Short mmCIF file of C-alpha atoms in Angstrom, two decimals:
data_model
loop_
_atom_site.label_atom_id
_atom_site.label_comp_id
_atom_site.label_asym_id
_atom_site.label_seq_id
_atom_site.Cartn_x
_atom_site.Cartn_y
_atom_site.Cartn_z
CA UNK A 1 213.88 18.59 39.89
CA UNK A 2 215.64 20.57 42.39
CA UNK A 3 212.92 23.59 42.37
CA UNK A 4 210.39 20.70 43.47
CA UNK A 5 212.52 20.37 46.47
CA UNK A 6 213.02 23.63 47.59
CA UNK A 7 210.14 25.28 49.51
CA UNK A 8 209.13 29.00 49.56
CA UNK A 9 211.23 31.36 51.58
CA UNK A 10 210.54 31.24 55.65
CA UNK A 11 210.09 27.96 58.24
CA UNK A 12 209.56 25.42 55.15
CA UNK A 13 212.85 26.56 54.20
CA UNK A 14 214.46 26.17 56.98
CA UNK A 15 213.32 22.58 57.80
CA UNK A 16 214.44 21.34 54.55
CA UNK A 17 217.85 22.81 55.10
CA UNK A 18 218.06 20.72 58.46
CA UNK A 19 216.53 17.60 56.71
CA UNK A 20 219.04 17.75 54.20
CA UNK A 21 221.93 18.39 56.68
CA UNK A 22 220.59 15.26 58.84
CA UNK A 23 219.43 12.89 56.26
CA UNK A 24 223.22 13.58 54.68
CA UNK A 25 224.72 12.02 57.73
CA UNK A 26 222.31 9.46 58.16
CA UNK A 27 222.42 7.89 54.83
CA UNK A 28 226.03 8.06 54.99
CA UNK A 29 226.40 6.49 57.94
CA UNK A 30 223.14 3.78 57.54
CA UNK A 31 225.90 2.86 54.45
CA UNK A 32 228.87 2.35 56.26
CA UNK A 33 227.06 1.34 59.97
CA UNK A 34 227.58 -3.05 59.46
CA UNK A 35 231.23 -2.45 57.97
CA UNK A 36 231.84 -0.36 60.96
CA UNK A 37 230.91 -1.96 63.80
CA UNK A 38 231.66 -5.73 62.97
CA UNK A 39 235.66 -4.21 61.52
CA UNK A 40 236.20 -1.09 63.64
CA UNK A 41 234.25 -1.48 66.94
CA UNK A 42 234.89 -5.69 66.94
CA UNK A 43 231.07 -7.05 67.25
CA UNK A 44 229.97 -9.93 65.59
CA UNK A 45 227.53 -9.72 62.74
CA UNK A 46 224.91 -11.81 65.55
CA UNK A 47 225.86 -8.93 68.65
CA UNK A 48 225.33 -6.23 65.64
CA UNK A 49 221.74 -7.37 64.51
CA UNK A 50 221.08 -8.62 68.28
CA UNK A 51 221.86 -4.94 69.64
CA UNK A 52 220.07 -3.01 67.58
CA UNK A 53 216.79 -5.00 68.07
CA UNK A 54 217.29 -4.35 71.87
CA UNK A 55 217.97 -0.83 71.06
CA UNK A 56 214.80 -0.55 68.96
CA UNK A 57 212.89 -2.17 71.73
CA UNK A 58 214.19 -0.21 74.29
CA UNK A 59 213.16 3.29 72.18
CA UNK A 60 209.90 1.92 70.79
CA UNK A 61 207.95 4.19 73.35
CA UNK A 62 209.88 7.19 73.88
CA UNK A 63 208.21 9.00 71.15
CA UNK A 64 205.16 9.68 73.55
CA UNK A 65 206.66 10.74 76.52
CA UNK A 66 209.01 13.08 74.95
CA UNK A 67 206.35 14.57 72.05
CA UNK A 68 204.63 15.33 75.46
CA UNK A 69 207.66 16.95 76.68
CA UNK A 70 207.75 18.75 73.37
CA UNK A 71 204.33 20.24 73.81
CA UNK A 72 204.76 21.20 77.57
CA UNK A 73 207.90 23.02 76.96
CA UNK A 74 207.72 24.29 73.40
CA UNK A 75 208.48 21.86 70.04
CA UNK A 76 211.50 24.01 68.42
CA UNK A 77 213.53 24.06 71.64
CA UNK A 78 212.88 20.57 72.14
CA UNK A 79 213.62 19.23 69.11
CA UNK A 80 216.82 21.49 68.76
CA UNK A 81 217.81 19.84 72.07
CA UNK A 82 217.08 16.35 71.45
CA UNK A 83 219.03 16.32 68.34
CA UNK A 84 221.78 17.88 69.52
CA UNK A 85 221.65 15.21 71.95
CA UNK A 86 221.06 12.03 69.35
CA UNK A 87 224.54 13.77 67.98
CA UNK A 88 226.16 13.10 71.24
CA UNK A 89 225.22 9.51 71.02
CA UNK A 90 226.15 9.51 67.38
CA UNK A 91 229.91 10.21 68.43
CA UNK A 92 229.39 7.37 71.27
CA UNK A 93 229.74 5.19 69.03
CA UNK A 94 233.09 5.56 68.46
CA UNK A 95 233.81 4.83 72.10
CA UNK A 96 232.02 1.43 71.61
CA UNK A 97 234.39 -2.03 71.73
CA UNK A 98 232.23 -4.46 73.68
CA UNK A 99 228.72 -6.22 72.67
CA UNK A 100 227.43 -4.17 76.31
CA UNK A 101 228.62 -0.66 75.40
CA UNK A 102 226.90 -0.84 71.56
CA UNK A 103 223.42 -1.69 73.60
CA UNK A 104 223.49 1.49 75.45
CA UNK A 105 224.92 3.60 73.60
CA UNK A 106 222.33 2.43 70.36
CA UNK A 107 219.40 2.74 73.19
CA UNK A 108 220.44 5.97 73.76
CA UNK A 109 220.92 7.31 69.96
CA UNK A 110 217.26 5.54 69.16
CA UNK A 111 215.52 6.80 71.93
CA UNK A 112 216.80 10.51 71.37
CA UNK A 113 216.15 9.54 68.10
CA UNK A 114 212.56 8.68 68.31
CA UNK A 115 211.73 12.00 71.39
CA UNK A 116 213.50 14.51 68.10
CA UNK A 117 211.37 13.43 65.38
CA UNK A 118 208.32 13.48 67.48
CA UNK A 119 209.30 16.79 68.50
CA UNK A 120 209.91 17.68 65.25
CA UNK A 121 206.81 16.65 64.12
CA UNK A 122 205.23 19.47 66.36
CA UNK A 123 207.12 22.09 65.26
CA UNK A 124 206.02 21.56 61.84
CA UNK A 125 202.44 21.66 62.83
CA UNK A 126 202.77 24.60 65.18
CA UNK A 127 205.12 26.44 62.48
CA UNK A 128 202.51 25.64 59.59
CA UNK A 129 198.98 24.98 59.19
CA UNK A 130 196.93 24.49 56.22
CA UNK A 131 198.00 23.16 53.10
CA UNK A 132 201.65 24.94 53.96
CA UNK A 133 201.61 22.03 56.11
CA UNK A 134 201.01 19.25 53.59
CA UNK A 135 203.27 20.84 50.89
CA UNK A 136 206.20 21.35 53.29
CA UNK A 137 206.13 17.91 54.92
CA UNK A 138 205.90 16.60 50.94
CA UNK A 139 209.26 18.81 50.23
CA UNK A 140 210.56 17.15 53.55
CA UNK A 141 210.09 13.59 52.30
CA UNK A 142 211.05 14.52 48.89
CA UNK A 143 214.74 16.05 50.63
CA UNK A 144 215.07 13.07 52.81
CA UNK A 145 215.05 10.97 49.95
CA UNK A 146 217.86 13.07 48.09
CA UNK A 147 219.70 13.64 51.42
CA UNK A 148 220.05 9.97 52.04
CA UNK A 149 221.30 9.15 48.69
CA UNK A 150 223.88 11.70 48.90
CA UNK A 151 225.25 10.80 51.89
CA UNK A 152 225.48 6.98 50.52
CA UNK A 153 227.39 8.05 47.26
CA UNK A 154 229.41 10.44 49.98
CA UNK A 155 229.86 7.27 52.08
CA UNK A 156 231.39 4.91 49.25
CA UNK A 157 234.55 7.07 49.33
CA UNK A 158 235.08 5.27 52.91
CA UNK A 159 233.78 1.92 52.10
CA UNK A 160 236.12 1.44 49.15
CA UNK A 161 238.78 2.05 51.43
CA UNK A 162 237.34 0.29 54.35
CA UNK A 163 240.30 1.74 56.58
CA UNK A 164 239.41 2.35 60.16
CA UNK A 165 239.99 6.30 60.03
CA UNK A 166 238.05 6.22 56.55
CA UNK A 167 235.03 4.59 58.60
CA UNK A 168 235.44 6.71 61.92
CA UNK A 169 235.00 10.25 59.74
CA UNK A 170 231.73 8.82 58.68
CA UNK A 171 230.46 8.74 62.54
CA UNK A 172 231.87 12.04 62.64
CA UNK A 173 229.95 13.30 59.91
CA UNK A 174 226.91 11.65 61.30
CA UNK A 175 227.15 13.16 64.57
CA UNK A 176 227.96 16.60 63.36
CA UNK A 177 224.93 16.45 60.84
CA UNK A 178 223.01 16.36 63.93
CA UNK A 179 224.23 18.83 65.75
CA UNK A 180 224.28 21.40 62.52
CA UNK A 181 220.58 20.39 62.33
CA UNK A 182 219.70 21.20 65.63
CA UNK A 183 221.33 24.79 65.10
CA UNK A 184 219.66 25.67 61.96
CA UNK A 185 216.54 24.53 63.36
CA UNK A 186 216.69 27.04 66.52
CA UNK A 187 215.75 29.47 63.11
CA UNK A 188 212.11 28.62 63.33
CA UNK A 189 209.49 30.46 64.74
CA UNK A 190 209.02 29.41 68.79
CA UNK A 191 206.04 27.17 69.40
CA UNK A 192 204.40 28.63 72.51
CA UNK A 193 204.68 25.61 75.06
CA UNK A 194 200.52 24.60 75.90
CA UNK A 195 200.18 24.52 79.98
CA UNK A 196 199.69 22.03 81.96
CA UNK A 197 197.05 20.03 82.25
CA UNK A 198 194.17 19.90 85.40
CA UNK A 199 192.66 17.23 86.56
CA UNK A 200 192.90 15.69 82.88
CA UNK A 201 195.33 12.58 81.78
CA UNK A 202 198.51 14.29 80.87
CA UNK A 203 199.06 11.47 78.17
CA UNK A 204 195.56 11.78 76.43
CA UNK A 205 196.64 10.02 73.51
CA UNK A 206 196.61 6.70 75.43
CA UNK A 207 193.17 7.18 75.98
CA UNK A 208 192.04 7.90 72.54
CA UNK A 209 190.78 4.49 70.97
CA UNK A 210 190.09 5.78 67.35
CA UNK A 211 193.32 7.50 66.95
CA UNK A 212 194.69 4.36 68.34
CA UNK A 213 193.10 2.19 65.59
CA UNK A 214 193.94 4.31 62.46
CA UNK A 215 197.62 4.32 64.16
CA UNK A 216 196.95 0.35 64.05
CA UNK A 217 195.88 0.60 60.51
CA UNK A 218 198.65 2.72 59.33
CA UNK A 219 201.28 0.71 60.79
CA UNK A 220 200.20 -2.28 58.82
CA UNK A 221 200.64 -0.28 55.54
CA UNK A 222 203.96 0.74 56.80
CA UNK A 223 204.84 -2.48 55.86
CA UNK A 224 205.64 -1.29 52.62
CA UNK A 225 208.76 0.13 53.84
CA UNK A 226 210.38 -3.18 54.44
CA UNK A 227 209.66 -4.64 51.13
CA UNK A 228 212.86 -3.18 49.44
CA UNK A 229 215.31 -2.63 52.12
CA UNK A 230 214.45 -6.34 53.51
CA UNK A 231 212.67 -8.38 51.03
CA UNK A 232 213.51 -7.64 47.84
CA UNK A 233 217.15 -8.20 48.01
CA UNK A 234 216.68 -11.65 49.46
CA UNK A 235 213.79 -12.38 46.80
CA UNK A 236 215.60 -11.15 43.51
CA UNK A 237 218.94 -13.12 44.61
CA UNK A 238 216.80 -16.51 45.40
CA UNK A 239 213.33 -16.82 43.63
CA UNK A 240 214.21 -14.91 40.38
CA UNK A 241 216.19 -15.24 37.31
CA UNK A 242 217.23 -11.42 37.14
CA UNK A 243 220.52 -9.94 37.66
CA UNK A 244 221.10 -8.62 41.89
CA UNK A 245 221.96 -4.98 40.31
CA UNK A 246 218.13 -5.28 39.63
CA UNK A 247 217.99 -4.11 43.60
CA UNK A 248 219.78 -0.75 43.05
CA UNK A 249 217.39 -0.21 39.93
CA UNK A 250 214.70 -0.21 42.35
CA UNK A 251 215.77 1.54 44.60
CA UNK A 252 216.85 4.13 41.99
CA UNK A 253 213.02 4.06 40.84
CA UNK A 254 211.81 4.76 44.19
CA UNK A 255 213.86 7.38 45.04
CA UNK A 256 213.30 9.30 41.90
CA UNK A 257 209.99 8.97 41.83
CA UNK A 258 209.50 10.33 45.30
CA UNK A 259 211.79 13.71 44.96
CA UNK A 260 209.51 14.12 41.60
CA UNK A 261 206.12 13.65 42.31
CA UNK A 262 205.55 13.40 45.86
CA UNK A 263 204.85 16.96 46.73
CA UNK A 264 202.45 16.89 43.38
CA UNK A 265 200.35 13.51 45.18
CA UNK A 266 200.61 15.49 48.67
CA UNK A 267 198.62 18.28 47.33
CA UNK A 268 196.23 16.19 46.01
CA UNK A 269 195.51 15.50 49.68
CA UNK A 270 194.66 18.27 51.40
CA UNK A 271 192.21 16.96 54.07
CA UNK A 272 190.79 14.15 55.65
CA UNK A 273 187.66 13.94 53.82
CA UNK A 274 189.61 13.64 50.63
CA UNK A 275 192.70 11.49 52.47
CA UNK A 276 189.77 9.14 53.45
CA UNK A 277 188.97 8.86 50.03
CA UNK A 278 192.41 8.32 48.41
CA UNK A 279 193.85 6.11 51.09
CA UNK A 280 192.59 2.43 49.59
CA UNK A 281 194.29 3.47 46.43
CA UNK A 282 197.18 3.10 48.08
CA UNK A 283 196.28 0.27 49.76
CA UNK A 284 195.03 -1.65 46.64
CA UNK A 285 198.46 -0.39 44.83
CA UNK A 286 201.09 -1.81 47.35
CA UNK A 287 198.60 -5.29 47.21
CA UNK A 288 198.85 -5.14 43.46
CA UNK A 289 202.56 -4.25 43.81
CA UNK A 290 202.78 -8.00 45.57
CA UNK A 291 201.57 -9.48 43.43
CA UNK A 292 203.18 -8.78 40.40
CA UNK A 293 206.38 -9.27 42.59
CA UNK A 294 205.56 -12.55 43.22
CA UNK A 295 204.92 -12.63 39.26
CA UNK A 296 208.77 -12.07 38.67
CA UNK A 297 209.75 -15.45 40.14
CA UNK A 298 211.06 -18.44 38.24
CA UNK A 299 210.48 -16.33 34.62
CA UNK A 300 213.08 -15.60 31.93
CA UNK A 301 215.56 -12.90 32.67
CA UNK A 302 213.38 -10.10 30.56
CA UNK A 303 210.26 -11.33 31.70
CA UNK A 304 211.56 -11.14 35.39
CA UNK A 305 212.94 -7.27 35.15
CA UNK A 306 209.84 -6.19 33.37
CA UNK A 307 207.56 -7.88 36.65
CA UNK A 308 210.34 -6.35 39.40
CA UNK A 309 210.09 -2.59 37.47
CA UNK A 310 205.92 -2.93 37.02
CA UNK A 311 206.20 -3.54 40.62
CA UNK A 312 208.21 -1.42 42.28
CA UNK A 313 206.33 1.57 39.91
CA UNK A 314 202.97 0.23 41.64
CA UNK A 315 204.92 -0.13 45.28
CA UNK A 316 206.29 3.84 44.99
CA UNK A 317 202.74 5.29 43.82
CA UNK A 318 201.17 3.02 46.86
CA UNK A 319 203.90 4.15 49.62
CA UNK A 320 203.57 7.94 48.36
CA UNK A 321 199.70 7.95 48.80
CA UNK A 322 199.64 6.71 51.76
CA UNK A 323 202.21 8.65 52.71
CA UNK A 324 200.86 12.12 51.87
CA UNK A 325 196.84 10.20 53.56
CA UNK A 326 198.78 9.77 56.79
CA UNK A 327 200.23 13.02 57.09
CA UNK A 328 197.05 14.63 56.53
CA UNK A 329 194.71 12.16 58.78
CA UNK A 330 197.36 12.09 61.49
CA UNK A 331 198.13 16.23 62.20
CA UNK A 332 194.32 16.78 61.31
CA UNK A 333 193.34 14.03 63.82
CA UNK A 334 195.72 15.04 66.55
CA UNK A 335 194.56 18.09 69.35
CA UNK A 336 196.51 21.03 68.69
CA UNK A 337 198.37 21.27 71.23
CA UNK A 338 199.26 17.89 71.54
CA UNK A 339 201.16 17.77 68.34
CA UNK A 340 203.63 16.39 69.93
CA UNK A 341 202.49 13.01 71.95
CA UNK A 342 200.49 12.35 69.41
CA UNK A 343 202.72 12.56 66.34
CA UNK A 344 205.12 10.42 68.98
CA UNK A 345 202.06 7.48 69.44
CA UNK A 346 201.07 7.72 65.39
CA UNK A 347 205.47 7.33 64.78
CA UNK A 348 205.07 4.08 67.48
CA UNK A 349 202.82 2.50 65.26
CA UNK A 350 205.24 2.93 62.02
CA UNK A 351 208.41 1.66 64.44
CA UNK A 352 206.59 -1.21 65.81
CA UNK A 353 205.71 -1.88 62.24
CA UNK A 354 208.92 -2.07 61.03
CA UNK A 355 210.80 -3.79 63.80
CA UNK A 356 208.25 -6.91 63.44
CA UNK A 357 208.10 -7.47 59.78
CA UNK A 358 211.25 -8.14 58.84
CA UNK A 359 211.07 -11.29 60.21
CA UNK A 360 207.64 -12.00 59.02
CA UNK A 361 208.08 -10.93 55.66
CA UNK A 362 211.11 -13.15 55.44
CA UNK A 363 209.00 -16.20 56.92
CA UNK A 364 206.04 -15.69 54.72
CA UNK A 365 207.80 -14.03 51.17
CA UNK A 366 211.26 -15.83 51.29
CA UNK A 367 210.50 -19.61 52.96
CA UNK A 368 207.45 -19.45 51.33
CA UNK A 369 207.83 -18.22 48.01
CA UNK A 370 205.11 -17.51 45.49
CA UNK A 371 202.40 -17.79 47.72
CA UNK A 372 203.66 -16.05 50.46
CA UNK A 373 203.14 -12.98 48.89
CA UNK A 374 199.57 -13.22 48.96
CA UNK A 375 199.94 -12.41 53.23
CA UNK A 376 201.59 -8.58 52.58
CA UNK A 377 198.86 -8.58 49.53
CA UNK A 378 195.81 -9.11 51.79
CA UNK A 379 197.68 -7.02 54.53
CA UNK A 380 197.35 -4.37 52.30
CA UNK A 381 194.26 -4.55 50.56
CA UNK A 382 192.62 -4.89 53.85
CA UNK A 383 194.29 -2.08 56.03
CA UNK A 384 193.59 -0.10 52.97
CA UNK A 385 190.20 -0.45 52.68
CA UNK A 386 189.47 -0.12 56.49
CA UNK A 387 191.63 3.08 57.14
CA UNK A 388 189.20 5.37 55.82
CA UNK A 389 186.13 4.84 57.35
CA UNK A 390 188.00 4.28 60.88
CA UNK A 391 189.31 7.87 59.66
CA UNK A 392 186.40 8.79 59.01
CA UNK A 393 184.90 7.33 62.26
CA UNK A 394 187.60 9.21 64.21
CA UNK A 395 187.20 12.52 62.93
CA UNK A 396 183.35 12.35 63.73
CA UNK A 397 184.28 11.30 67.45
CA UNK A 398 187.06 13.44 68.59
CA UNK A 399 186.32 13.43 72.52
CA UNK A 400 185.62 17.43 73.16
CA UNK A 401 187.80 17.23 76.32
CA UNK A 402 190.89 16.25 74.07
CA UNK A 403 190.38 19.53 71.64
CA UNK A 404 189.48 21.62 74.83
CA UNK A 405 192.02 20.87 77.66
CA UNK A 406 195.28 22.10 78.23
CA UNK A 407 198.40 19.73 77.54
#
């Protein structure tokens, strides 16, 4: 299992090394980040939840602006120095004991946040090409996974003692995860920085309607990452008859499956002709995956756990197709050297995604019950089916001054 994570010698080694390194920290501190604010830093559960949807609002669009900035003035610095900087705001949080001070300094970490990975995203597509590219951003996902998990199991050490030094050395870590990333990352190759551009829009993305409606598309399959973080939880503990540790089973599921066969899927997908192809599978799996969700309500206990597994095996095969489709459709759809605005617009569409359907998916799947299922169901099904011929579309109509003109 660990061979399947580790790319070849060169740059694909050296971004999982910083993925690992940053994904430690984050999972660790995403573990410990409600304990720590609403005991340590003194906010209410409400000023918690209410901050960090400001904060998420307030860094919905920086991915553009500061992918562009990636492109103008080369990806590897940039991302290097935008990281280093989200670890700065990391350690602001331990300054924070007022509602006012958590809003800026969470609308600072999310926006650096947001400007680094679509940074980041350029310097993997102007480090790699090919099917290097695929395979390496498959091992990335794959190390994320594992990175996050180990920072959790890292993190219960400090929730089981719940002390307020115990939780501080968790921000700590967080914030020096970032900053160790950004210096392993200043490894990589440079990415030449593209000029600047004539008479042309500097932000061409905003002018490009097809990429803008297979970004629409995707983000509406991103809804898939909700369903076990939000969803689940709250639908296991109220509409079925199977024990709450049935949540960590999932999640266990997921996670394994992902750092197994996710690079295998990935290179399965190693265009857009063939990413157009595959990408209703995964759209037809995640609306199957509802369903049989919905399946595991009101059932005896064995019936229940055998619906909840069946599902989340269909939910993990949907999100990793798509996953390994959108990769390919949105570096193969995106100028070359504007990597970096565009990877920043196609992230906007995932963020957008989900900071909205938390709250529908909780309206529709949890007041609703059996049948509300059948709205993330159609969701799916739908934006599945339609994302490959607007791929398709997309590809056929890339305007010539977008693959021509400078950044």
């Amino acid at each position: 299992m660990l061979k399947q994570m580790i790319p070849e010698p060169g740059p694909g080694r050296v971004l999982a090394l910083a993925t690992l390194l940053l994904t430690m920290g984050q999972g660790a501190f995403m573990t410990c980040s409600a304990l720590y604010f609403t005991t340590v830093a003194g906010l209410s559960v409400t000023e918690w939840g209410t901050g960090l949807t400001i904060a998420a609002g307030v860094g919905l669009f920086a991915g553009v602006p500061l992918g562009h900035l990636a492109d103008r003035k080369g990806a590897r610095g940039t991302t290097a120095l935008l990281l280093a900087l989200n670890g700065v705001a990391a350690a602001g949080y331990l300054l924070v004991d007022s509602f006012t001070q958590f809003v800026l300094v969470a609308s600072a970490f999310i926006v650096m946040e947001r400007g680094s990975r679509s940074a980041l995203q350029a310097a993997v597509a102007g480090t790699l090409n090919g099917d290097e590219l695929v395979a390496t951003r498959a091992y990335l996902r794959s190390i994320t996974n594992a990175g996050v998990a180990v920072g959790a199991a890292l993190a219960s050490v400090s929730l089981h003692s719940g002390s307020a030094p115990a939780l501080r050395a968790v921000v700590v870590l967080d914030a020096l995860s970032f900053l160790a990333s950004a210096m392993v990352l200043t490894a990589l190759p440079p990415v030449p920085p593209t000029p600047a551009a004539g008479s042309g829009h500097r932000l061409s993305v905003l002018r490009d309607r097809p990429f803008a409606v297979v970004t629409a598309l995707s983000a509406v399959l991103s809804v898939h990452a909700v369903l076990l973080e939000v969803v689940l939880p709250l639908w296991i503990a109220r509409h079925t008859s199977a024990p709450r540790w049935m949540v960590t089973v999932l999640f266990l599921i997921n996670t394994a499956c992902v750092v197994v066969f996710q690079v295998r899927i990935a290179k399965g997908v190693p265009d857009v002709p063939r990413a157009v192809r595959v990408v209703k599978l995964a759209g037809w799996a995640l609306a199957a995956s509802c369903l049989l969700f919905a399946a595991s309500s009101a059932h005896a206990v064995l019936l229940s756990v055998m619906f909840l597994v069946g599902a989340a095996a269909l939910h993990v095969y949907g999100e990793m197709v798509f996953s390994a489709a959108a990769w390919t459709i949105g570096f193969s759809l995106a100028p070359p050297h504007r990597q970096g605005q565009y990877q920043g617009f196609f992230f906007t569409g995932y963020a957008l995604a989900v900071m909205v359907a938390p709250a529908l998916l909780t309206t529709t799947v949890i007041e609703g019950g059996v049948i509300g299922w059948l709205v993330p169901a159609v969701l799916f099904a739908a934006a599945g089916l339609a994302l490959g011929p607007v791929t398709a579309w997309a590809a056929r109509n890339r305007p010539a001054d977008l693959l021509t003109a400078g950044g």
